[in-house]
């Protein structure tokens, strides 16, 4: 079994193969493991769509899902993540989907043989979100080369921004950013940053990030101001390029990142992204459960997740 | 698929058909959808019996139940009920059972195509509770016409009182109330209110409501006093009409609405109501999942829930 | 159906039969009830391994598991444990696995016909933990007679210490204790208490108990001191008898009861205990569901859990 911790675990070829398989699941392909297989979803942070999406994906693959509510577990008694994971493995769990506030928490889990699928680590990675975003773009344009994609919002703290921009770049797309000064990430070149108006006029994909109320406290006035300067307003949507699309990982703050009226507009792929997430997670789970089933140790080598 | 939001969604004929089908399930009838079908239970308020009852009903029908704990969901990130419902629909959920503190929350959900089954809205409606109460009365007396039914307790704030009294009335029963002055609902005629002693002597059904500790703060002395004036005491039970029954939607406050010793007495149908709830919810779910499966929009027309 | 409330419910012969059956499940034996069977896990206290272990055991036996989160249930509305249990029984639940902070809570449940399986009551009993410990010892030594077993830690407050020492004693093993003065239980003879060094040199099994941070507040200095005086240090492990083993019910406080490096050492059976717990709980559930299926009342007679 193999792990999916960051997008660096996947080559371009592997990403394309996952997209293909997710689209096959979307078209009705059936797959289930031959013997009863248990997975557990360990979510140390709030989540609706990622957790539910994995749950439905797991059930559709005929997996047995072990409920694990962090709030009522021994995590409250100070148990380490490693000991919790090892316990679940002792109970026969074959794959662990984990969301955890600590960046690269998975580095603690080298001796766990159950497949580790990262459902989000702190401000770091969220590979299944990246994969479903890639699937949504690919379904729309049938290519990545030559596309111009602009990511808008809190670039510095977003787990989506970093992994999507890296992946889009190596898949051949041009990636730009729009961000308020305090949310810029200095590790990108200065000319990666453009204005919202330039983004609107030139992008094939405008990818809005979520304002993290939980992490920033800007108040109602700050949010209104953000909407005016960086939000997808009704006027801006009208000025977008023909055939360009709007994406957002959700949950949405209506009237902040995007006008409420645009959430389900023709250009919006927001609920399509959610639907795609289900099929992408089916593809990821299938691959995690079928590669090297003997249980080779988590060996920390990039590109280990070899696909047939 | 069709919705069950209030008892007004159902004609008398439809109510009788649901009671018949629930009794068939009780006698062992089997039904399951032909393809894998997902439902989600969204409970924004605490519940044991309604939530568990739906869960068991869903499992018995072979449905896949998506766990959704509000406390660990993106609801904490301020997501709207509509966006949560739309997300679950994007994941392939066919029916949503919802309990929510806001009255008529379902008016926000007109564009949701998944069936909406109301598990309780604020002080408003609780249609599956009404249906299981109707089933319990019908099983006992084989009719509604000519029955005298008295509802006792907090008439003003109860979601059970309003919907049960309306439905019993249109099914042909005579409905009376017993309530302390401050809990009377002025929209009923003055002569609807009788004393507890008159209720005991003349009613076929004495339907006790739960004192909502959560909503009122009357103290221990107030509760003892309520029991003496309005509770089902051992002495009162002895003075009830032959063949008359006691009902209570539970959870029970022992020694307040009813003496602890009477909870399982011969006249009590309290645990029978719980059992009936299971079969009624199976009937409701089956109907919600089989009517107009194409997914006609939620059209807000009363009596839309047409039965064959 | 029959109950497992304390180890006193089981004769020595019955314990051995459960160990045998658990080992059969470990070797791949399959068993499932002939008709759909519901169980509910009511955990009024935090738990990872006991709860997950029962969940996996239940799923492997093909049981339908009703999720029951105390934090979102009517328990918050003051419902009694009896009424909650009776409600679940009315919904068709055949067995209740209960963890509750009140000692001997099961004495409230005499009129419940669903099988009661105790998942831990206060500082009192935890019979499935005792059974999995017995299974682990028996697998190692193929006998209990003549073994010397030392239990180390908070003897006074541990639900494991009391029930394990009683059972080991009647199965023929010699049981000793190591404890700080304030954690000694005076009901054992004075010569039951030995020093940690004597325990290390003479025991076949050193059974470490968990320091209950939740119940005691000793501070970091106190914990370091405990480790030096009573903990399994690297030096002590080297001085243990040949073929002797280390056990711990988990969750572990690394560096307190045991040095972190020893958690997975050759002598450690800690994760083996977790694995055994799964198979033992399958054996317990099977027996609870197959004895006297007519639903004889809970009759409070010791040794009622007769095995074929």
PDB file of C-alpha atoms in Angstrom, chain B residues 4-243:
ATOM      1  CA  UNK B   4     -42.223  16.197   4.056  1.00  0.00           C
ATOM      2  CA  UNK B   5     -41.914  19.566   5.744  1.00  0.00           C
ATOM      3  CA  UNK B   6     -45.183  19.994   7.636  1.00  0.00           C
ATOM      4  CA  UNK B   7     -48.322  17.940   8.104  1.00  0.00           C
ATOM      5  CA  UNK B   8     -49.953  20.320   5.611  1.00  0.00           C
ATOM      6  CA  UNK B   9     -47.944  18.535   2.945  1.00  0.00           C
ATOM      7  CA  UNK B  10     -50.222  15.520   3.503  1.00  0.00           C
ATOM      8  CA  UNK B  11     -53.930  14.975   2.792  1.00  0.00           C
ATOM      9  CA  UNK B  12     -55.990  12.811   5.143  1.00  0.00           C
ATOM     10  CA  UNK B  13     -55.855  10.033   2.568  1.00  0.00           C
ATOM     11  CA  UNK B  14     -52.069  10.261   2.433  1.00  0.00           C
ATOM     12  CA  UNK B  15     -51.831  10.099   6.214  1.00  0.00           C
ATOM     13  CA  UNK B  16     -53.947   6.940   6.282  1.00  0.00           C
ATOM     14  CA  UNK B  17     -51.825   5.397   3.515  1.00  0.00           C
ATOM     15  CA  UNK B  18     -48.641   6.101   5.498  1.00  0.00           C
ATOM     16  CA  UNK B  19     -50.159   4.527   8.623  1.00  0.00           C
ATOM     17  CA  UNK B  20     -51.100   1.441   6.612  1.00  0.00           C
ATOM     18  CA  UNK B  21     -47.630   1.150   5.128  1.00  0.00           C
ATOM     19  CA  UNK B  22     -45.953   1.643   8.512  1.00  0.00           C
ATOM     20  CA  UNK B  23     -48.073  -1.193   9.915  1.00  0.00           C
ATOM     21  CA  UNK B  24     -47.000  -3.376   6.995  1.00  0.00           C
ATOM     22  CA  UNK B  25     -43.345  -2.681   7.819  1.00  0.00           C
ATOM     23  CA  UNK B  26     -44.125  -3.548  11.443  1.00  0.00           C
ATOM     24  CA  UNK B  27     -45.480  -6.881  10.249  1.00  0.00           C
ATOM     25  CA  UNK B  28     -42.263  -7.630   8.394  1.00  0.00           C
ATOM     26  CA  UNK B  29     -42.683  -6.161   4.921  1.00  0.00           C
ATOM     27  CA  UNK B  30     -39.395  -5.719   3.103  1.00  0.00           C
ATOM     28  CA  UNK B  31     -38.504  -2.900   0.714  1.00  0.00           C
ATOM     29  CA  UNK B  32     -35.178  -1.518  -0.467  1.00  0.00           C
ATOM     30  CA  UNK B  33     -34.213   0.797  -3.339  1.00  0.00           C
ATOM     31  CA  UNK B  34     -32.843  -0.926  -6.421  1.00  0.00           C
ATOM     32  CA  UNK B  35     -29.607   1.067  -6.546  1.00  0.00           C
ATOM     33  CA  UNK B  36     -27.287   2.212  -3.711  1.00  0.00           C
ATOM     34  CA  UNK B  37     -28.948   5.245  -2.154  1.00  0.00           C
ATOM     35  CA  UNK B  38     -27.402   7.760   0.261  1.00  0.00           C
ATOM     36  CA  UNK B  39     -29.213   9.803   2.880  1.00  0.00           C
ATOM     37  CA  UNK B  40     -27.805  12.248   5.436  1.00  0.00           C
ATOM     38  CA  UNK B  41     -29.183  13.197   8.834  1.00  0.00           C
ATOM     39  CA  UNK B  42     -28.460  16.852   9.658  1.00  0.00           C
ATOM     40  CA  UNK B  43     -29.305  17.439  13.305  1.00  0.00           C
ATOM     41  CA  UNK B  44     -28.583  20.989  14.443  1.00  0.00           C
ATOM     42  CA  UNK B  45     -30.197  20.236  17.817  1.00  0.00           C
ATOM     43  CA  UNK B  46     -29.742  17.404  20.326  1.00  0.00           C
ATOM     44  CA  UNK B  47     -31.853  14.311  19.725  1.00  0.00           C
ATOM     45  CA  UNK B  48     -31.759  10.662  20.756  1.00  0.00           C
ATOM     46  CA  UNK B  49     -34.902   9.075  19.555  1.00  0.00           C
ATOM     47  CA  UNK B  50     -35.673  10.970  16.382  1.00  0.00           C
ATOM     48  CA  UNK B  51     -32.106  10.659  15.097  1.00  0.00           C
ATOM     49  CA  UNK B  52     -31.645   7.023  16.130  1.00  0.00           C
ATOM     50  CA  UNK B  53     -35.085   6.150  14.852  1.00  0.00           C
ATOM     51  CA  UNK B  54     -34.300   7.573  11.401  1.00  0.00           C
ATOM     52  CA  UNK B  55     -30.912   5.826  11.446  1.00  0.00           C
ATOM     53  CA  UNK B  56     -32.420   2.418  12.153  1.00  0.00           C
ATOM     54  CA  UNK B  57     -35.209   3.043   9.611  1.00  0.00           C
ATOM     55  CA  UNK B  58     -32.613   3.996   6.976  1.00  0.00           C
ATOM     56  CA  UNK B  59     -30.464   0.942   7.653  1.00  0.00           C
ATOM     57  CA  UNK B  60     -33.473  -1.375   7.584  1.00  0.00           C
ATOM     58  CA  UNK B  61     -34.317  -0.006   4.128  1.00  0.00           C
ATOM     59  CA  UNK B  62     -30.771  -0.762   3.006  1.00  0.00           C
ATOM     60  CA  UNK B  63     -29.879   2.911   2.628  1.00  0.00           C
ATOM     61  CA  UNK B  64     -26.335   4.227   3.059  1.00  0.00           C
ATOM     62  CA  UNK B  65     -26.354   6.764   5.886  1.00  0.00           C
ATOM     63  CA  UNK B  66     -23.806   9.546   5.752  1.00  0.00           C
ATOM     64  CA  UNK B  67     -22.732  10.581   9.244  1.00  0.00           C
ATOM     65  CA  UNK B  68     -22.932  14.326   9.695  1.00  0.00           C
ATOM     66  CA  UNK B  69     -21.991  15.777  13.030  1.00  0.00           C
ATOM     67  CA  UNK B  70     -22.797  19.466  13.051  1.00  0.00           C
ATOM     68  CA  UNK B  71     -20.265  20.082  15.826  1.00  0.00           C
ATOM     69  CA  UNK B  72     -17.348  18.958  13.636  1.00  0.00           C
ATOM     70  CA  UNK B  73     -18.588  20.332  10.314  1.00  0.00           C
ATOM     71  CA  UNK B  74     -18.016  23.464   8.291  1.00  0.00           C
ATOM     72  CA  UNK B  75     -21.187  24.830   9.843  1.00  0.00           C
ATOM     73  CA  UNK B  76     -18.658  26.099  12.383  1.00  0.00           C
ATOM     74  CA  UNK B  77     -17.077  28.075   9.563  1.00  0.00           C
ATOM     75  CA  UNK B  78     -20.358  29.898   8.932  1.00  0.00           C
ATOM     76  CA  UNK B  79     -21.568  27.874   5.952  1.00  0.00           C
ATOM     77  CA  UNK B  80     -25.256  28.446   5.148  1.00  0.00           C
ATOM     78  CA  UNK B  81     -27.773  25.598   5.474  1.00  0.00           C
ATOM     79  CA  UNK B  82     -28.405  25.899   1.733  1.00  0.00           C
ATOM     80  CA  UNK B  83     -24.714  25.476   0.854  1.00  0.00           C
ATOM     81  CA  UNK B  84     -24.392  22.506   3.218  1.00  0.00           C
ATOM     82  CA  UNK B  85     -27.466  20.883   1.662  1.00  0.00           C
ATOM     83  CA  UNK B  86     -26.248  21.603  -1.886  1.00  0.00           C
ATOM     84  CA  UNK B  87     -22.842  20.135  -1.013  1.00  0.00           C
ATOM     85  CA  UNK B  88     -24.394  16.921   0.248  1.00  0.00           C
ATOM     86  CA  UNK B  89     -26.526  16.783  -2.890  1.00  0.00           C
ATOM     87  CA  UNK B  90     -23.391  17.218  -5.022  1.00  0.00           C
ATOM     88  CA  UNK B  91     -21.991  14.178  -3.236  1.00  0.00           C
ATOM     89  CA  UNK B  92     -24.975  12.153  -4.386  1.00  0.00           C
ATOM     90  CA  UNK B  93     -27.235  12.275  -1.316  1.00  0.00           C
ATOM     91  CA  UNK B  94     -30.890  11.613  -2.263  1.00  0.00           C
ATOM     92  CA  UNK B  95     -32.649  12.615   0.955  1.00  0.00           C
ATOM     93  CA  UNK B  96     -31.855  14.962   3.827  1.00  0.00           C
ATOM     94  CA  UNK B  97     -33.423  14.511   7.245  1.00  0.00           C
ATOM     95  CA  UNK B  98     -33.031  17.869   8.996  1.00  0.00           C
ATOM     96  CA  UNK B  99     -33.645  19.130  12.524  1.00  0.00           C
ATOM     97  CA  UNK B 100     -32.937  22.821  12.867  1.00  0.00           C
ATOM     98  CA  UNK B 101     -33.737  25.444  15.540  1.00  0.00           C
ATOM     99  CA  UNK B 102     -35.019  27.941  12.966  1.00  0.00           C
ATOM    100  CA  UNK B 103     -38.732  27.795  12.226  1.00  0.00           C
ATOM    101  CA  UNK B 104     -39.511  26.871   8.602  1.00  0.00           C
ATOM    102  CA  UNK B 105     -35.821  26.598   7.757  1.00  0.00           C
ATOM    103  CA  UNK B 106     -36.949  24.553   4.737  1.00  0.00           C
ATOM    104  CA  UNK B 107     -38.072  27.733   2.981  1.00  0.00           C
ATOM    105  CA  UNK B 108     -34.358  28.336   2.297  1.00  0.00           C
ATOM    106  CA  UNK B 109     -34.097  25.041   0.446  1.00  0.00           C
ATOM    107  CA  UNK B 110     -36.380  25.535  -2.569  1.00  0.00           C
ATOM    108  CA  UNK B 111     -33.608  24.806  -5.070  1.00  0.00           C
ATOM    109  CA  UNK B 112     -32.542  21.580  -3.400  1.00  0.00           C
ATOM    110  CA  UNK B 113     -33.709  18.544  -5.326  1.00  0.00           C
ATOM    111  CA  UNK B 114     -32.879  15.960  -2.679  1.00  0.00           C
ATOM    112  CA  UNK B 115     -35.962  15.062  -0.633  1.00  0.00           C
ATOM    113  CA  UNK B 116     -36.252  17.178   2.525  1.00  0.00           C
ATOM    114  CA  UNK B 117     -37.709  15.361   5.537  1.00  0.00           C
ATOM    115  CA  UNK B 118     -38.310  17.647   8.493  1.00  0.00           C
ATOM    116  CA  UNK B 119     -37.090  16.183  11.786  1.00  0.00           C
ATOM    117  CA  UNK B 120     -38.262  19.252  13.698  1.00  0.00           C
ATOM    118  CA  UNK B 121     -38.017  22.996  13.102  1.00  0.00           C
ATOM    119  CA  UNK B 122     -37.788  25.243  16.173  1.00  0.00           C
ATOM    120  CA  UNK B 123     -41.131  25.429  17.969  1.00  0.00           C
ATOM    121  CA  UNK B 124     -42.840  24.726  14.648  1.00  0.00           C
ATOM    122  CA  UNK B 125     -43.393  21.357  13.049  1.00  0.00           C
ATOM    123  CA  UNK B 126     -42.352  17.785  13.690  1.00  0.00           C
ATOM    124  CA  UNK B 127     -44.361  15.817  11.139  1.00  0.00           C
ATOM    125  CA  UNK B 128     -42.912  12.344  11.712  1.00  0.00           C
ATOM    126  CA  UNK B 129     -43.736  12.684  15.432  1.00  0.00           C
ATOM    127  CA  UNK B 130     -47.314  13.563  14.493  1.00  0.00           C
ATOM    128  CA  UNK B 131     -47.501  10.625  12.111  1.00  0.00           C
ATOM    129  CA  UNK B 132     -46.250   8.140  14.696  1.00  0.00           C
ATOM    130  CA  UNK B 133     -48.736   9.543  17.213  1.00  0.00           C
ATOM    131  CA  UNK B 134     -51.555   9.113  14.671  1.00  0.00           C
ATOM    132  CA  UNK B 135     -50.385   5.547  14.021  1.00  0.00           C
ATOM    133  CA  UNK B 136     -50.387   4.775  17.763  1.00  0.00           C
ATOM    134  CA  UNK B 137     -53.914   6.147  18.217  1.00  0.00           C
ATOM    135  CA  UNK B 138     -55.194   4.367  15.116  1.00  0.00           C
ATOM    136  CA  UNK B 139     -53.734   1.027  16.206  1.00  0.00           C
ATOM    137  CA  UNK B 140     -55.558   1.419  19.521  1.00  0.00           C
ATOM    138  CA  UNK B 141     -58.975   2.582  18.373  1.00  0.00           C
ATOM    139  CA  UNK B 142     -59.101   1.798  14.606  1.00  0.00           C
ATOM    140  CA  UNK B 143     -60.627   5.240  14.044  1.00  0.00           C
ATOM    141  CA  UNK B 144     -60.228   8.947  14.805  1.00  0.00           C
ATOM    142  CA  UNK B 145     -63.859  10.043  14.493  1.00  0.00           C
ATOM    143  CA  UNK B 146     -65.491  10.685  17.832  1.00  0.00           C
ATOM    144  CA  UNK B 147     -62.333  10.247  19.915  1.00  0.00           C
ATOM    145  CA  UNK B 148     -61.635  12.826  22.604  1.00  0.00           C
ATOM    146  CA  UNK B 149     -57.950  13.637  22.878  1.00  0.00           C
ATOM    147  CA  UNK B 150     -56.471  16.027  25.429  1.00  0.00           C
ATOM    148  CA  UNK B 151     -53.019  17.541  25.072  1.00  0.00           C
ATOM    149  CA  UNK B 152     -51.410  18.591  28.369  1.00  0.00           C
ATOM    150  CA  UNK B 153     -48.542  20.990  29.009  1.00  0.00           C
ATOM    151  CA  UNK B 154     -46.750  23.793  27.226  1.00  0.00           C
ATOM    152  CA  UNK B 155     -49.191  24.279  24.355  1.00  0.00           C
ATOM    153  CA  UNK B 156     -47.687  27.587  23.321  1.00  0.00           C
ATOM    154  CA  UNK B 157     -44.108  26.455  22.654  1.00  0.00           C
ATOM    155  CA  UNK B 158     -44.582  22.847  21.601  1.00  0.00           C
ATOM    156  CA  UNK B 159     -43.970  21.670  18.052  1.00  0.00           C
ATOM    157  CA  UNK B 160     -46.051  18.600  18.847  1.00  0.00           C
ATOM    158  CA  UNK B 161     -49.149  20.429  20.156  1.00  0.00           C
ATOM    159  CA  UNK B 162     -49.857  22.559  17.120  1.00  0.00           C
ATOM    160  CA  UNK B 163     -49.337  19.941  14.445  1.00  0.00           C
ATOM    161  CA  UNK B 164     -51.102  17.159  16.355  1.00  0.00           C
ATOM    162  CA  UNK B 165     -54.129  19.249  17.201  1.00  0.00           C
ATOM    163  CA  UNK B 166     -54.574  20.415  13.618  1.00  0.00           C
ATOM    164  CA  UNK B 167     -54.253  16.916  12.220  1.00  0.00           C
ATOM    165  CA  UNK B 168     -56.457  15.240  14.825  1.00  0.00           C
ATOM    166  CA  UNK B 169     -59.091  17.863  14.147  1.00  0.00           C
ATOM    167  CA  UNK B 170     -59.172  17.251  10.410  1.00  0.00           C
ATOM    168  CA  UNK B 171     -59.171  13.481  10.977  1.00  0.00           C
ATOM    169  CA  UNK B 172     -62.390  13.900  12.988  1.00  0.00           C
ATOM    170  CA  UNK B 173     -61.249  13.780  16.611  1.00  0.00           C
ATOM    171  CA  UNK B 174     -62.201  16.285  19.308  1.00  0.00           C
ATOM    172  CA  UNK B 175     -59.116  17.986  20.751  1.00  0.00           C
ATOM    173  CA  UNK B 176     -58.905  19.694  24.137  1.00  0.00           C
ATOM    174  CA  UNK B 177     -56.003  21.259  26.037  1.00  0.00           C
ATOM    175  CA  UNK B 178     -54.807  21.505  29.629  1.00  0.00           C
ATOM    176  CA  UNK B 179     -52.204  24.165  30.316  1.00  0.00           C
ATOM    177  CA  UNK B 180     -51.019  26.640  32.932  1.00  0.00           C
ATOM    178  CA  UNK B 181     -52.121  30.161  32.072  1.00  0.00           C
ATOM    179  CA  UNK B 182     -48.714  31.275  30.767  1.00  0.00           C
ATOM    180  CA  UNK B 183     -48.444  28.296  28.424  1.00  0.00           C
ATOM    181  CA  UNK B 184     -51.853  28.719  26.755  1.00  0.00           C
ATOM    182  CA  UNK B 185     -51.902  29.524  23.061  1.00  0.00           C
ATOM    183  CA  UNK B 186     -54.483  32.253  22.448  1.00  0.00           C
ATOM    184  CA  UNK B 187     -55.124  31.197  18.883  1.00  0.00           C
ATOM    185  CA  UNK B 188     -57.280  28.317  20.136  1.00  0.00           C
ATOM    186  CA  UNK B 189     -60.850  29.077  21.364  1.00  0.00           C
ATOM    187  CA  UNK B 190     -61.179  29.586  25.127  1.00  0.00           C
ATOM    188  CA  UNK B 191     -63.436  26.558  25.510  1.00  0.00           C
ATOM    189  CA  UNK B 192     -60.671  24.315  24.135  1.00  0.00           C
ATOM    190  CA  UNK B 193     -59.055  24.578  27.563  1.00  0.00           C
ATOM    191  CA  UNK B 194     -60.315  22.230  30.283  1.00  0.00           C
ATOM    192  CA  UNK B 195     -59.097  21.231  33.750  1.00  0.00           C
ATOM    193  CA  UNK B 196     -56.820  18.239  34.301  1.00  0.00           C
ATOM    194  CA  UNK B 197     -59.591  16.487  36.233  1.00  0.00           C
ATOM    195  CA  UNK B 198     -62.064  16.876  33.367  1.00  0.00           C
ATOM    196  CA  UNK B 199     -59.393  15.603  30.973  1.00  0.00           C
ATOM    197  CA  UNK B 200     -58.799  12.517  33.122  1.00  0.00           C
ATOM    198  CA  UNK B 201     -62.489  11.670  33.366  1.00  0.00           C
ATOM    199  CA  UNK B 202     -63.457  12.151  29.741  1.00  0.00           C
ATOM    200  CA  UNK B 203     -60.476  11.566  27.402  1.00  0.00           C
ATOM    201  CA  UNK B 204     -59.721   8.533  25.278  1.00  0.00           C
ATOM    202  CA  UNK B 205     -56.143   9.733  24.925  1.00  0.00           C
ATOM    203  CA  UNK B 206     -54.195  11.921  27.359  1.00  0.00           C
ATOM    204  CA  UNK B 207     -51.218  13.204  25.449  1.00  0.00           C
ATOM    205  CA  UNK B 208     -48.584  14.656  27.767  1.00  0.00           C
ATOM    206  CA  UNK B 209     -46.058  17.134  26.393  1.00  0.00           C
ATOM    207  CA  UNK B 210     -42.495  17.393  27.603  1.00  0.00           C
ATOM    208  CA  UNK B 211     -41.520  20.259  29.919  1.00  0.00           C
ATOM    209  CA  UNK B 212     -38.661  21.910  28.067  1.00  0.00           C
ATOM    210  CA  UNK B 213     -36.088  22.504  30.796  1.00  0.00           C
ATOM    211  CA  UNK B 214     -33.882  23.900  28.071  1.00  0.00           C
ATOM    212  CA  UNK B 215     -36.375  26.661  27.233  1.00  0.00           C
ATOM    213  CA  UNK B 216     -38.024  27.395  30.608  1.00  0.00           C
ATOM    214  CA  UNK B 217     -36.390  27.731  33.985  1.00  0.00           C
ATOM    215  CA  UNK B 218     -38.925  26.994  36.649  1.00  0.00           C
ATOM    216  CA  UNK B 219     -36.773  25.338  39.362  1.00  0.00           C
ATOM    217  CA  UNK B 220     -37.436  22.196  41.390  1.00  0.00           C
ATOM    218  CA  UNK B 221     -40.358  23.730  43.324  1.00  0.00           C
ATOM    219  CA  UNK B 222     -42.018  24.773  40.075  1.00  0.00           C
ATOM    220  CA  UNK B 223     -41.677  21.246  38.694  1.00  0.00           C
ATOM    221  CA  UNK B 224     -43.193  19.631  41.811  1.00  0.00           C
ATOM    222  CA  UNK B 225     -46.033  22.060  41.584  1.00  0.00           C
ATOM    223  CA  UNK B 226     -46.528  21.307  37.888  1.00  0.00           C
ATOM    224  CA  UNK B 227     -46.706  17.596  38.697  1.00  0.00           C
ATOM    225  CA  UNK B 228     -49.406  18.161  41.320  1.00  0.00           C
ATOM    226  CA  UNK B 229     -51.535  20.422  39.120  1.00  0.00           C
ATOM    227  CA  UNK B 230     -50.946  19.068  35.614  1.00  0.00           C
ATOM    228  CA  UNK B 231     -48.992  15.806  35.908  1.00  0.00           C
ATOM    229  CA  UNK B 232     -50.177  12.240  35.463  1.00  0.00           C
ATOM    230  CA  UNK B 233     -50.158  11.187  39.121  1.00  0.00           C
ATOM    231  CA  UNK B 234     -50.858   7.668  40.345  1.00  0.00           C
ATOM    232  CA  UNK B 235     -54.261   8.795  41.607  1.00  0.00           C
ATOM    233  CA  UNK B 236     -55.228  10.426  38.309  1.00  0.00           C
ATOM    234  CA  UNK B 237     -54.275   7.340  36.309  1.00  0.00           C
ATOM    235  CA  UNK B 238     -56.717   5.297  38.425  1.00  0.00           C
ATOM    236  CA  UNK B 239     -59.546   7.658  37.514  1.00  0.00           C
ATOM    237  CA  UNK B 240     -59.050   7.484  33.760  1.00  0.00           C
ATOM    238  CA  UNK B 241     -61.782   6.102  31.478  1.00  0.00           C
ATOM    239  CA  UNK B 242     -61.655   2.350  30.701  1.00  0.00           C
ATOM    240  CA  UNK B 243     -59.502   1.629  27.615  1.00  0.00           C
TER     241      UNK B 243
END
